[in-house]
Coordinates of C-alpha atoms in Angstrom, one line a residue:
M1 CA 90.0 13.8 -9.0
S2 CA 93.5 11.7 -9.3
A3 CA 96.2 11.0 -6.8
K4 CA 99.0 13.0 -8.1
K5 CA 96.9 16.3 -8.3
L6 CA 95.7 15.2 -4.7
W7 CA 99.1 15.5 -3.9
I8 CA 99.2 18.8 -5.9
G9 CA 96.5 20.7 -4.1
F10 CA 97.3 19.3 -0.3
G11 CA 101.2 21.0 -1.3
V12 CA 100.1 24.8 -2.7
L13 CA 98.5 24.7 0.3
F14 CA 101.1 23.4 2.9
T15 CA 103.2 26.1 0.8
F16 CA 101.2 28.6 1.7
G17 CA 100.1 27.6 4.7
I18 CA 103.9 28.1 5.9
I19 CA 104.4 31.7 4.3
W20 CA 101.8 32.9 5.8
Y21 CA 102.4 31.3 9.2
L22 CA 106.4 32.5 8.7
G23 CA 105.5 36.0 6.8
F24 CA 102.2 37.1 7.2
K25 CA 101.3 35.4 11.5
E26 CA 100.6 38.3 13.4
S27 CA 102.2 36.8 16.4
D28 CA 104.9 34.6 17.1
Y29 CA 103.5 32.4 20.6
T30 CA 99.2 32.7 21.4
I31 CA 98.9 32.3 25.1
T32 CA 94.9 31.7 26.3
F33 CA 92.4 31.0 29.3
K34 CA 90.1 32.2 31.1
V35 CA 89.3 34.2 33.7
K36 CA 85.7 34.9 36.1
G37 CA 85.7 38.4 34.9
A38 CA 84.2 41.0 33.3
T39 CA 85.8 42.0 29.7
G40 CA 86.5 45.6 31.5
T41 CA 88.4 44.3 34.8
I42 CA 90.8 42.7 32.7
F43 CA 91.2 45.4 30.2
Q44 CA 92.0 47.6 33.5
G45 CA 94.1 44.5 34.8
I46 CA 96.5 44.9 32.0
E47 CA 96.6 49.1 31.9
E48 CA 98.2 48.2 35.9
W49 CA 99.7 45.4 34.8
T50 CA 101.5 47.0 32.9
D51 CA 102.2 50.1 34.9
G52 CA 103.7 47.5 37.3
E53 CA 105.7 46.0 34.3
Q54 CA 107.2 48.9 33.6
K55 CA 108.5 50.5 36.9
N56 CA 110.4 46.7 37.9
N57 CA 111.8 46.9 34.8
H58 CA 112.7 49.5 33.8
G59 CA 111.7 49.3 30.5
N60 CA 108.7 51.2 28.3
Y61 CA 104.8 50.4 27.2
V62 CA 103.9 52.2 24.9
V63 CA 99.7 51.7 23.8
L64 CA 99.5 51.1 20.4
E65 CA 95.9 50.3 19.9
K66 CA 92.3 50.0 22.8
S67 CA 89.1 50.5 22.5
N68 CA 85.7 48.4 24.2
Y69 CA 87.6 47.5 27.0
N70 CA 87.5 44.3 25.3
H71 CA 91.3 44.7 22.7
I72 CA 94.6 46.5 23.5
I73 CA 97.7 46.5 21.9
H74 CA 100.9 47.6 23.3
N75 CA 104.5 47.4 23.1
F76 CA 106.9 46.5 25.1
Q77 CA 110.9 47.9 25.1
F78 CA 113.1 46.6 27.6
K79 CA 117.2 47.1 25.9
N80 CA 117.5 45.6 22.4
E81 CA 113.8 43.7 22.7
L82 CA 111.2 44.4 21.7
M83 CA 107.6 42.6 22.2
T84 CA 104.4 43.5 20.8
Y85 CA 101.0 42.5 23.3
K86 CA 97.9 41.7 21.5
W87 CA 95.4 40.8 23.6
E88 CA 91.7 40.2 23.3
M89 CA 88.8 39.8 25.6
N90 CA 85.1 37.6 24.7
S91 CA 82.6 38.2 27.0
I92 CA 81.1 34.3 27.2
N93 CA 78.9 35.0 30.3
D94 CA 77.6 36.8 33.3
S95 CA 81.0 35.3 34.6
I96 CA 83.3 34.2 32.5
T97 CA 85.8 36.2 29.7
Q98 CA 88.3 34.1 27.4
V99 CA 91.6 36.0 27.7
A100 CA 93.6 35.5 24.0
V101 CA 97.2 36.7 23.9
S102 CA 98.9 36.5 21.2
I103 CA 102.9 37.5 21.2
K104 CA 105.4 39.1 18.8
D105 CA 109.3 39.4 18.9
A106 CA 110.7 41.6 16.7
N107 CA 113.8 39.9 17.0
H108 CA 112.8 36.8 16.7
S109 CA 109.9 36.2 15.4
I110 CA 111.0 33.0 12.8
Y111 CA 113.2 31.2 15.0
N112 CA 109.9 31.7 17.8
R113 CA 107.3 30.8 15.1
L114 CA 109.5 27.3 13.6
T115 CA 110.3 26.8 17.6
A116 CA 108.1 27.5 19.9
P117 CA 104.5 24.6 18.5
F118 CA 107.7 22.3 19.4
V119 CA 110.1 23.3 22.0
N120 CA 109.7 25.0 25.6
T121 CA 112.2 27.6 24.7
A122 CA 113.6 30.4 26.3
F123 CA 111.1 32.8 25.0
K124 CA 108.5 30.0 25.2
L125 CA 108.4 30.0 29.1
S126 CA 109.6 33.1 30.1
Q127 CA 106.1 34.3 28.3
I128 CA 104.1 31.7 29.4
N129 CA 105.4 32.7 33.7
K130 CA 104.3 36.5 32.6
I131 CA 101.6 36.0 31.7
K132 CA 100.2 33.8 34.6
S133 CA 102.0 36.1 36.4
F134 CA 99.3 38.4 35.4
K135 CA 96.4 35.7 35.6
D136 CA 97.6 35.2 39.9
G137 CA 97.1 38.2 40.2
L138 CA 94.2 39.8 38.6
E139 CA 92.6 36.5 40.0
N140 CA 93.6 38.3 43.4
H141 CA 92.1 41.4 43.0
I142 CA 88.8 39.5 42.0
K143 CA 88.3 37.8 45.4
N144 CA 87.5 40.8 46.4
F145 CA 84.4 41.2 45.0
K146 CA 81.5 40.9 43.6
V147 CA 79.1 41.0 41.4
K148 CA 75.9 39.5 40.1
I149 CA 73.9 40.6 37.3
D150 CA 70.1 41.1 38.1
G151 CA 68.6 41.5 34.7
E152 CA 66.5 43.9 34.2
G153 CA 65.7 46.6 36.9
T154 CA 64.3 49.9 37.8
S155 CA 65.4 52.3 40.4
K156 CA 63.3 54.3 42.9
E157 CA 62.9 58.1 41.9
D158 CA 64.4 59.9 45.2
F159 CA 65.0 64.0 45.7
V160 CA 68.4 64.7 46.6
A161 CA 71.1 67.4 47.7
Y162 CA 74.1 66.9 45.4
I163 CA 77.2 67.7 44.2
T164 CA 78.8 67.5 41.0
L165 CA 82.6 66.1 41.0
K166 CA 85.1 65.2 37.9
S167 CA 87.6 62.2 38.6
V168 CA 89.6 59.1 37.0
M169 CA 87.6 56.1 37.3
Q170 CA 90.1 54.5 39.9
E171 CA 90.0 57.5 41.8
K172 CA 86.1 57.7 42.1
A173 CA 85.8 56.8 45.6
Q174 CA 88.9 58.8 47.3
K175 CA 87.7 61.8 45.0
M176 CA 83.6 61.4 47.4
I177 CA 85.5 61.1 50.8
R178 CA 87.9 63.6 50.3
D179 CA 85.1 66.3 49.4
D180 CA 81.9 63.9 51.4
G181 CA 82.3 67.5 54.1
V182 CA 81.7 69.4 51.6
I183 CA 77.8 68.5 51.1
T184 CA 77.5 66.3 54.9
G185 CA 79.2 69.6 56.0
Y186 CA 76.6 72.3 54.6
L187 CA 73.4 69.8 55.3
G188 CA 74.5 69.3 58.7
Q189 CA 75.0 73.1 58.9
N190 CA 71.5 73.8 58.5
A191 CA 69.9 71.4 60.1
I192 CA 69.0 69.2 56.6
P193 CA 68.8 65.0 57.6
I194 CA 69.6 62.4 55.3
I195 CA 66.4 60.3 55.0
G196 CA 68.8 57.1 52.6
K197 CA 71.8 56.2 51.7
P198 CA 74.0 58.1 49.0
Y199 CA 74.1 57.8 44.9
V200 CA 76.5 58.4 42.0
E201 CA 74.8 59.4 39.1
I202 CA 77.3 59.0 36.2
L203 CA 76.6 62.4 33.9
K204 CA 80.0 61.9 31.7
W205 CA 81.8 57.9 31.0
N206 CA 85.0 58.4 29.0
Q207 CA 85.5 55.4 28.4
K208 CA 89.3 56.1 25.8
T209 CA 89.9 58.1 28.9
E210 CA 88.3 56.5 31.4
Q211 CA 87.2 60.3 32.9
L212 CA 84.0 60.5 34.8
E213 CA 81.7 63.7 36.1
F214 CA 79.0 62.8 38.1
N215 CA 76.8 63.7 40.8
Y216 CA 77.4 62.5 44.8
C217 CA 74.1 63.2 46.4
F218 CA 72.1 62.6 49.4
P219 CA 68.7 62.0 49.9
I220 CA 66.7 64.4 51.9
A221 CA 63.0 65.7 52.1
K222 CA 61.9 66.6 49.4
N223 CA 59.6 69.8 50.6
T224 CA 63.2 70.3 52.2
K225 CA 63.8 74.5 52.5
Y226 CA 67.1 75.3 52.1
V227 CA 70.0 77.7 51.6
E228 CA 71.6 79.0 48.3
D229 CA 75.0 77.3 47.5
P230 CA 77.8 78.2 45.1
M231 CA 78.6 73.6 45.7
V232 CA 75.5 72.3 46.7
K233 CA 72.0 71.8 44.5
F234 CA 69.0 69.8 44.5
K235 CA 67.7 67.8 42.1
T236 CA 65.0 64.6 42.2
I237 CA 66.6 61.4 40.3
P238 CA 63.9 60.0 38.2
A239 CA 63.5 56.7 38.4
L240 CA 65.1 55.0 35.6
K241 CA 64.6 51.8 33.9
G242 CA 67.8 49.5 32.3
I243 CA 69.8 46.7 33.1
Q244 CA 70.5 46.3 36.6
A245 CA 73.5 44.8 38.7
T246 CA 74.9 43.8 42.9
Y247 CA 77.9 44.6 43.4
Y248 CA 79.5 43.7 47.0
G249 CA 82.8 45.3 47.8
N250 CA 84.9 48.4 48.3
F251 CA 83.3 51.0 46.6
R252 CA 86.4 52.1 45.3
T253 CA 85.6 49.0 42.3
S254 CA 82.3 49.3 42.3
D255 CA 83.0 50.3 38.4
R256 CA 84.1 46.2 38.0
A257 CA 80.0 45.9 37.6
W258 CA 79.8 49.4 35.2
F259 CA 82.1 46.4 32.6
A260 CA 79.6 42.7 33.6
I261 CA 76.6 44.8 32.9
L262 CA 78.2 45.9 29.9
D263 CA 78.9 42.9 28.6
Y264 CA 75.6 41.0 29.5
A265 CA 73.9 44.3 27.0
K266 CA 76.5 43.2 24.2
R267 CA 75.6 39.3 24.5
N268 CA 72.3 40.1 24.4
K269 CA 71.8 42.9 22.0
I270 CA 71.0 45.4 24.4
E271 CA 72.0 49.2 24.0
L272 CA 72.4 51.4 26.9
N273 CA 72.7 55.1 28.2
T274 CA 76.1 54.7 29.3
K275 CA 75.5 56.3 32.7
P276 CA 75.4 54.2 35.6
L277 CA 73.2 55.6 38.6
E278 CA 75.5 53.5 41.4
H279 CA 73.0 53.0 44.5
F280 CA 74.9 52.8 48.5
L281 CA 73.0 50.6 50.7
A282 CA 76.4 50.2 53.3
N283 CA 78.1 52.8 55.0
P284 CA 81.7 52.3 54.9
F285 CA 82.8 54.3 57.7
N286 CA 81.4 51.6 60.6
G287 CA 84.2 49.3 59.1
G288 CA 83.3 45.8 58.6
E289 CA 84.3 43.2 55.9
E290 CA 83.8 44.8 52.2
L291 CA 82.5 41.2 51.2
Q292 CA 78.8 41.7 51.9
W293 CA 79.5 46.1 51.7
E294 CA 76.3 45.9 48.7
T295 CA 75.2 48.5 46.2
K296 CA 72.2 48.7 43.8
I297 CA 73.4 49.3 40.1
I298 CA 72.0 50.8 37.1
I299 CA 72.7 51.1 33.2
P300 CA 69.7 52.7 31.9
Y301 CA 68.6 52.1 28.2
K302 CA 69.4 53.4 25.4

């Protein structure tokens, strides 16, 4: 190939590259970073952060698209400013997730694309500071719990008294606390001893709306004689085989272990039935250091 043809080829590629960069590229600027947390933990952090930003800045966040706890796109509008944020989360290993945030300013897109790679413009610096603020807050949250993937595990069969509850994921623990007196009061009034640590058995988990339906369970003797009750029921929780994790921290955020298990399963091409079983091995009413509160969590195979 002659030098002339080679230069023409480079020129064509360069021209198409410029046209794509200025006219078709989805974002003006992309920020990437890594976090020691699961994709779902980061996803929920984004939703909580945008709620806070909306209240503090009196702007308006609108979710345009989200899926599978690893992808979310939203607009932020404040006065005449309209920004689009596209977040992509990719689990690298049991503890690290890579995050890419692509940002587009609807009113100054061409200018930002021409300047952002070379100059610290007001747009570029404000977005770096904004995402850094999010990352710092997320990392402070992650310091409050630990998750260890145990790999394949099997839960034990247990006979339990239970009540069925509904809530959003973020309010599961509060719902348990509010209704704890219903089941423990019944057991106490009927002199039925609790012989083990409580369980939460997830019946339905809508990952789009984050709505849960679950059983709040206390182990009792299998031969217990009991009085029929409209709220308190009895059953055997079967032994489940699946992927298990150990969670240390406040029960309000035990779903962080669910996300870690889902990431592990996705990386290893394992299909799970998304109905986690949580076995709380500590009593939060006794107080103490939250990072010592242990919960065993298993999500069974599909």
